[in-house]
Coordinates of C-alpha atoms in Angstrom, one line a residue:
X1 CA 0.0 0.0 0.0
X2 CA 1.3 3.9 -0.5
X3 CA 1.0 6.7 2.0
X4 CA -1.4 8.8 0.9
X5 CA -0.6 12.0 2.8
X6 CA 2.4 14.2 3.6
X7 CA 4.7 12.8 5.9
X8 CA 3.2 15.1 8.3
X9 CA 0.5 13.1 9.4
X10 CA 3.3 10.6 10.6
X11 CA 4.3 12.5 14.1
X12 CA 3.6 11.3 17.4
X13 CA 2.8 7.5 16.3
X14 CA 4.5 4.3 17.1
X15 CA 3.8 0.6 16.6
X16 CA 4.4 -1.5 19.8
X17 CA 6.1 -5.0 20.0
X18 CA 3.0 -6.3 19.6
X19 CA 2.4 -4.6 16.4
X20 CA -0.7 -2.6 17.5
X21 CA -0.8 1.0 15.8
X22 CA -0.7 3.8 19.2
X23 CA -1.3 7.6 17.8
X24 CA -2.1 10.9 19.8
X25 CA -5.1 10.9 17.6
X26 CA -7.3 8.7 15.2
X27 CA -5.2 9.4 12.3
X28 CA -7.6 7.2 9.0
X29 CA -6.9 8.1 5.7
X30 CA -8.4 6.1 3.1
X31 CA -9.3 3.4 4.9
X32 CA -5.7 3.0 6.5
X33 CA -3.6 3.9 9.5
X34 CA -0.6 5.7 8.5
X35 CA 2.6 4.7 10.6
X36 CA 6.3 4.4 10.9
X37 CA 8.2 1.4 11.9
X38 CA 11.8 1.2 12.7
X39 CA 12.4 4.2 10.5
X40 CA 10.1 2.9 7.7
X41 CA 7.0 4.3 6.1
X42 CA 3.9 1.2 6.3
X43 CA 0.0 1.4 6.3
X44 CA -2.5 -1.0 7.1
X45 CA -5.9 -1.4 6.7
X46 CA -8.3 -0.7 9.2
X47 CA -10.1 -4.0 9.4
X48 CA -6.4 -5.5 9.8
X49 CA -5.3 -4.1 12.7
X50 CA -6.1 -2.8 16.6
X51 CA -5.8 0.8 16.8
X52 CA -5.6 2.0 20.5
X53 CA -5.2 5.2 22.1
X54 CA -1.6 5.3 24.1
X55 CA -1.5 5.5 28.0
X56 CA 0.8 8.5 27.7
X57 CA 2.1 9.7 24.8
X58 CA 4.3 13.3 23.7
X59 CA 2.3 15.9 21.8
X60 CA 3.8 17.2 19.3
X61 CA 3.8 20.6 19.4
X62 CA 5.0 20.9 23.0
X63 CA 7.0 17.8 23.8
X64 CA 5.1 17.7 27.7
X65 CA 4.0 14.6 28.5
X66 CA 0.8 13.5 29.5
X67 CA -0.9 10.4 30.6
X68 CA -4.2 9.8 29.0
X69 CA -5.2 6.5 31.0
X70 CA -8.0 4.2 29.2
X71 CA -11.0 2.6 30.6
X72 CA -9.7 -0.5 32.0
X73 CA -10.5 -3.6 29.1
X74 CA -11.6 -0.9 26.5
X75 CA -10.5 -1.7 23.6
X76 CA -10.7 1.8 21.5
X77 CA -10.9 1.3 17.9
X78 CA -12.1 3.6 15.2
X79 CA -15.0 2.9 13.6
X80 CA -16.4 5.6 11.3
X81 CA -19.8 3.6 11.7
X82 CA -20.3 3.9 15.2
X83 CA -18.1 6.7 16.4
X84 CA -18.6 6.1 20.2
X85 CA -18.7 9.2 21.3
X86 CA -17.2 8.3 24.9
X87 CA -14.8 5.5 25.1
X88 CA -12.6 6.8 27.9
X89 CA -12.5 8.4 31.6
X90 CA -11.0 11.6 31.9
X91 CA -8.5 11.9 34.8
X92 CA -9.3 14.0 38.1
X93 CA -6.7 16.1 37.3
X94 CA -7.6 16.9 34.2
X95 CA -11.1 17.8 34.9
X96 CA -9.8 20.1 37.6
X97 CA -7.3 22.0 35.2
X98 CA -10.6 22.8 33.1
X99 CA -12.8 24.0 36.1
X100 CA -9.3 26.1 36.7
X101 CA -9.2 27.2 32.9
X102 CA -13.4 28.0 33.3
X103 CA -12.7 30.3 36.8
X104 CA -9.6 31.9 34.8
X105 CA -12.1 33.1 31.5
X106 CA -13.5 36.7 32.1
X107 CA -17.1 35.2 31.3
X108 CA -19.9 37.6 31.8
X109 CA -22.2 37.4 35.0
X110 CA -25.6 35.4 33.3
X111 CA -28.8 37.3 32.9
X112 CA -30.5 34.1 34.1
X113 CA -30.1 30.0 34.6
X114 CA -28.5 28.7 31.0
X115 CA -28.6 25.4 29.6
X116 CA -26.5 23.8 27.1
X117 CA -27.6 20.9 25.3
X118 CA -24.0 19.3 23.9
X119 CA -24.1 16.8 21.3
X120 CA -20.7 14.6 20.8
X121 CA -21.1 12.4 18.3
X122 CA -18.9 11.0 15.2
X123 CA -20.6 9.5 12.2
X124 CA -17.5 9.7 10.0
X125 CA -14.2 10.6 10.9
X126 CA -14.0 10.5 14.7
X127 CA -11.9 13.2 16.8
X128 CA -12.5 10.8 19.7
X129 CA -9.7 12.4 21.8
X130 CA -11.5 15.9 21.3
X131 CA -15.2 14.4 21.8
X132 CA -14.0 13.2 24.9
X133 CA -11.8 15.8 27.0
X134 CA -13.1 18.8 24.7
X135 CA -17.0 17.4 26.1
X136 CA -15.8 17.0 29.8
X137 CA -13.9 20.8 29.6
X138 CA -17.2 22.3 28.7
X139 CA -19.1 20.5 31.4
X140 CA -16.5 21.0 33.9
X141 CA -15.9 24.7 33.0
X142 CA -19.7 25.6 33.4
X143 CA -20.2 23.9 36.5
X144 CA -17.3 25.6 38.1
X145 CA -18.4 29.1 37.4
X146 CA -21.9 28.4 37.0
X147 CA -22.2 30.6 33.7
X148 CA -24.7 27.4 32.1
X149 CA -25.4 24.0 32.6
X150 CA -24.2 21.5 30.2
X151 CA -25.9 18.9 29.4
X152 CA -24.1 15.6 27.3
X153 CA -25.8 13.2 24.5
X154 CA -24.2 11.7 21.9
X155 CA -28.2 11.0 20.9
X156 CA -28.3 13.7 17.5
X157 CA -32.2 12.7 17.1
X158 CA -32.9 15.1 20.1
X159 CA -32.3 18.1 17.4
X160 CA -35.1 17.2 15.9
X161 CA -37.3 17.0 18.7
X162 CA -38.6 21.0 19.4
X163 CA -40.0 20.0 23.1
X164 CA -36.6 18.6 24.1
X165 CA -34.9 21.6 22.9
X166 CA -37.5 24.4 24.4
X167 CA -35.7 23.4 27.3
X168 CA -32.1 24.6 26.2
X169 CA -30.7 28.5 25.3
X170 CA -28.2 26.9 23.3
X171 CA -26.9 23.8 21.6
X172 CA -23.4 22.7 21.3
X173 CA -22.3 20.5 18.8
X174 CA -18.5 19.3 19.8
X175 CA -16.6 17.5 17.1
X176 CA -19.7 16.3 15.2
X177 CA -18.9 15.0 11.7
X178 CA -20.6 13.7 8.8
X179 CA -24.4 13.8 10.4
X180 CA -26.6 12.8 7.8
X181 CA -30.0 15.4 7.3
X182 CA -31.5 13.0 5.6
X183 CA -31.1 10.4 8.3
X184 CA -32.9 12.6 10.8
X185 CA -35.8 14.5 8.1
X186 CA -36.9 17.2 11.0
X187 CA -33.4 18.3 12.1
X188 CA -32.7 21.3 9.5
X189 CA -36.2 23.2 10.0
X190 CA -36.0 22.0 14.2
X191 CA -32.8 23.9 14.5
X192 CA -33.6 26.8 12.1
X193 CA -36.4 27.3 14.3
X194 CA -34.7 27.1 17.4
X195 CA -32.0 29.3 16.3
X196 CA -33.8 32.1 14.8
X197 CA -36.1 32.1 18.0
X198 CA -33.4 33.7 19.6
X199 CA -31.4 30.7 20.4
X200 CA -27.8 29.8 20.4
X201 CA -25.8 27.6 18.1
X202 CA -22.0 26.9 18.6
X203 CA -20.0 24.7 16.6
X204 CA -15.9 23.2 17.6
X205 CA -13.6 22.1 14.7
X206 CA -15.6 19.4 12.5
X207 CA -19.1 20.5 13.0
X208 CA -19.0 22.1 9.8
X209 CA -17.4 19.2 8.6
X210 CA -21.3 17.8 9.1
X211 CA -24.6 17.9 7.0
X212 CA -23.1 16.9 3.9
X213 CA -26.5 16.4 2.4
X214 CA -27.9 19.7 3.8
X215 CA -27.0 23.5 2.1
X216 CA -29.4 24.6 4.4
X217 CA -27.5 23.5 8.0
X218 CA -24.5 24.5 6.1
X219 CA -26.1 27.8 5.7
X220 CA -27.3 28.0 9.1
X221 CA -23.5 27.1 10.5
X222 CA -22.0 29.3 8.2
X223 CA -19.4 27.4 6.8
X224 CA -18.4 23.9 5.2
X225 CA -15.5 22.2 5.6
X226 CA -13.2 22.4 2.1
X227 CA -10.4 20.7 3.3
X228 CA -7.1 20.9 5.9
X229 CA -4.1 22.1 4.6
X230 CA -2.9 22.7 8.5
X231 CA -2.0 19.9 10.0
X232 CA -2.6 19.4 13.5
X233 CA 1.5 18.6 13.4
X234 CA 2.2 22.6 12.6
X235 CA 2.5 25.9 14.1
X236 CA 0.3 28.4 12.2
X237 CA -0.1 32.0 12.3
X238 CA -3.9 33.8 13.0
X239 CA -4.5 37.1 13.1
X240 CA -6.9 38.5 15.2
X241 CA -9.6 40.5 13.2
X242 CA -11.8 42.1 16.3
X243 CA -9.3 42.8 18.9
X244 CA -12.5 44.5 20.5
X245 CA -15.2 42.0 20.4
X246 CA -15.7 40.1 23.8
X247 CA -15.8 36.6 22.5
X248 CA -11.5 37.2 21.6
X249 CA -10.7 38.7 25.5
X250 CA -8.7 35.4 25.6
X251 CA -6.9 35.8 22.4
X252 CA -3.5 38.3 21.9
X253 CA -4.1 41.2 19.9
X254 CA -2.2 41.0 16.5
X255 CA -0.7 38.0 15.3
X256 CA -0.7 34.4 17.4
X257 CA 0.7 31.3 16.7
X258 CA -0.9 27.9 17.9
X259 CA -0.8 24.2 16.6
X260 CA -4.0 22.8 15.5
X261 CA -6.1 21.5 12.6
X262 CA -7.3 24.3 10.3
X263 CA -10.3 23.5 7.9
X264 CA -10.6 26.0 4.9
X265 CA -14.5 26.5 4.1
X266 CA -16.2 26.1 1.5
X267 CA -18.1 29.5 -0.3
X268 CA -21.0 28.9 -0.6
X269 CA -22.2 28.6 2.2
X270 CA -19.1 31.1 4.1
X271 CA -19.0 34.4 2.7
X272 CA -17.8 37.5 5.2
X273 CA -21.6 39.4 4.2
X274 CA -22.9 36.9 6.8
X275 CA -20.3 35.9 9.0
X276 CA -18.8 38.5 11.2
X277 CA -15.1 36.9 11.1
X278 CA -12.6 36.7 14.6
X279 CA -9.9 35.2 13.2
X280 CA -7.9 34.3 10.2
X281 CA -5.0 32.0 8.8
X282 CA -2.0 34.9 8.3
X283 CA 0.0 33.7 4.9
X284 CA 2.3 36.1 5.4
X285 CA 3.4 33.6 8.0
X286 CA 6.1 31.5 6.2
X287 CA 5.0 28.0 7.4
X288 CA 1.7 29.0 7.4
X289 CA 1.6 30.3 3.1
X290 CA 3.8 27.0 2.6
X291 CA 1.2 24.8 3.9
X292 CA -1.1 26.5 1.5
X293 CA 0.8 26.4 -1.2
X294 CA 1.4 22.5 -0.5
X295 CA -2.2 21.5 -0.2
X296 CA -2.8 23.6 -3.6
X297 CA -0.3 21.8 -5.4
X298 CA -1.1 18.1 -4.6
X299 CA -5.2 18.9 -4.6
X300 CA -5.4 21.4 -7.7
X301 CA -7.3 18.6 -10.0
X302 CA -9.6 17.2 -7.1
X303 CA -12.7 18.5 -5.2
X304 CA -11.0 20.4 -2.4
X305 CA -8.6 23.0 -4.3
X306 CA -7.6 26.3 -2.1
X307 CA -9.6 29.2 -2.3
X308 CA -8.9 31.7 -4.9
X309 CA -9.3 34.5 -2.8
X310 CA -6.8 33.1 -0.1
X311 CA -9.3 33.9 2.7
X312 CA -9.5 31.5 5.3
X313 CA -11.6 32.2 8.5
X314 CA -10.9 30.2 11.3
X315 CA -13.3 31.6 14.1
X316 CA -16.4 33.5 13.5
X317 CA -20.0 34.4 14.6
X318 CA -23.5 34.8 12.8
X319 CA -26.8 36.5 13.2
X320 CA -29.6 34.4 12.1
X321 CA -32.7 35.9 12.8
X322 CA -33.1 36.8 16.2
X323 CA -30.6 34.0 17.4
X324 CA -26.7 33.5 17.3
X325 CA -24.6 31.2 15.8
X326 CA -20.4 30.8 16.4
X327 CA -18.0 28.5 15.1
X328 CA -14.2 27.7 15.6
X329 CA -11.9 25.6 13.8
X330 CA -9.8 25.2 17.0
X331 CA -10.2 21.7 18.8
X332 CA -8.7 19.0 16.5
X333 CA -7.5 17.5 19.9
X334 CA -7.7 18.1 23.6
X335 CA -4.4 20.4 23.5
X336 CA -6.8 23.3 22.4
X337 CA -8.9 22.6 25.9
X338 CA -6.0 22.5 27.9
X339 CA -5.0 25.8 26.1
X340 CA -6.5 29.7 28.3
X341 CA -6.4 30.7 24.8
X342 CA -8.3 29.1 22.8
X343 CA -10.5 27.1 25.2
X344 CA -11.4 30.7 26.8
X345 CA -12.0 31.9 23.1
X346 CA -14.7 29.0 22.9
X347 CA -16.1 29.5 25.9
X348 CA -16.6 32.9 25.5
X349 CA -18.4 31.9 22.0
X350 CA -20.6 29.5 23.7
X351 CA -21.5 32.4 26.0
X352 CA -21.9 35.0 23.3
X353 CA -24.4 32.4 22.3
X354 CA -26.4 32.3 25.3
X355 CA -26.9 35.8 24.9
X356 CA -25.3 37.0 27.4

């Protein structure tokens, strides 16, 4: 078999003696796993091998060490099928550092009780790292400074279901992917609904990357995912576009640098008349233009070229109707919601849709 993606993809895994595949994230491409043993390129199917989640493993980016411990006799392995939304328990001390990060946000005093409705749930590709810790940092952030209460389904059939949602200000739709509209007929006009009621909507990373068969959720998100030329392996420059605005009190003014997984969207359904943008990709960043330029090159003649107009928005929010809607592309995996940064930038969206 060939590797079908840079070389990029290829940090932070190993292959144990045993010959079972341990990554920092579900890395799938194709149908394979993309590794490197003793020194040498290999890929294996899916259906050929056991792909686990490592007890500890380095992150890239950082080189800090952190021990992700499984659920004892859980065996973790990807299936784009099923997409388990919660195959492991987060650590006590890692449940504390997001209450910490929560107190630490400068979240606004709630005009009254808040409920979130978060929906975790993988039918394609699964960030299961980022559905897991990225779900318990929301939950444990809110209960700490009691700006909402979150609750957690991985049940997507409950956006369909107006009584269920009367009940929430907002819904929260962490890591979704690939959620098929036509699987669940009521969701796009449910959520429409709730939304332009005056309700909340607020997407993390590859929710846009979600209602394939829908232009109208699309629409209502604001954005469509179009590919990643930024690897989760590199650093990448963003610019922040509304130094001012209170969901970016978390992010430096200017030009910051973070490593994550940035999705370029698709126009239509993104355009800047509707989407009042945060944050952008900066190619005059040397790293960041080359990544660009790389993904242009090797995708020119396929469905996901790079935009022509070389605008790529990373963080934004929407009016629609009397509701609001905001989206990130930050939270490939769980550094993002270990980061003040960027997990106070999404809190901080969550809250701006609450309303408050």
């Amino acid at each position: 078999l060939t590797v079908t993606e840079p070389l990029e993809l290829l940090e932070g895994l190993v292959v144990n003696a045993n010959g079972t595949f341990v990554a920092n994230t579900n890395v799938a491409v194709g149908g394979t796993v993309i590794v490197r043993k003793d020194g040498v390129v290999v890929t294996r199917n899916l259906a050929d091998c056991d792909f686990r989640m490592a007890d500890s493993y380095v992150l890239p980016a950082h080189g800090e060490r952190v021990d992700y411990r499984k659920k004892a006799g859980r065996k973790n392995t990807y299936d784009a099928g099923k997409g388990d939304a919660m195959p492991w328990t987060v650590p006590a001390a890692d449940t504390k550092r997001f209450a910490e990060l929560g107190r630490r946000t400068p979240l606004a005093k709630p005009s009254r009780p808040r409920r979130v409705l978060l929906v975790a749930k993988a039918f394609g590709f699964s960030h299961t790292e980022s559905l897991v810790w990225g779900t318990e940092a929301f939950r444990a952030a809110a209960e700490a400074t009691g700006f909402a209460t979150v609750d957690v389904t991985d049940d997507v059939s409950l956006l369909e279901k107006a009584d269920v949602l009367s009940r929430y200000d907002a819904v929260l739709l962490n890591n979704v992917t690939t959620v098929p509209v036509a699987k669940f007929p009521k969701l796009l006009e449910t959520m429409s609904r709730f939304v332009e009621g005056g309700k909340g909507l607020c997407l993390i990373h590859s929710a846009v990357d979600s209602f394939n068969d829908s232009p109208g959720m699309q629409c209502l998100c604001g954005g469509h995912f179009g590919g990643h030329p930024w690897y989760y392996t590199g650093m990448w420059a963003f610019l922040n576009e509304r130094p001012d605005a209170a969901v970016m009190k978390t992010m430096p003014k200017g030009v910051s640098h973070y490593s994550d997984e940035i999705y370029e969207q698709q126009t239509p359904p993104f355009s800047r008349a509707t989407c009042d943008v945060l944050l952008s990709l900066d190619l005059s960043d040397k790293a960041t233009k080359a990544a660009a330029d790389r993904w242009g090159a090797s995708k020119a003649a396929e469905r996901m070229p790079l935009r022509p107009d070389n605008d790529y928005a990373v963080s934004w929010t929407k009016r629609v109707g009397a509701g609001r809607v905001f989206y990130t592309s930050f939270g490939h995996d769980s550094r993002a919601f270990f980061d003040p940064d960027r997990f106070g930038h999404m809190l901080l969206g969550l809250q701006y849709c609450l309303g408050d």
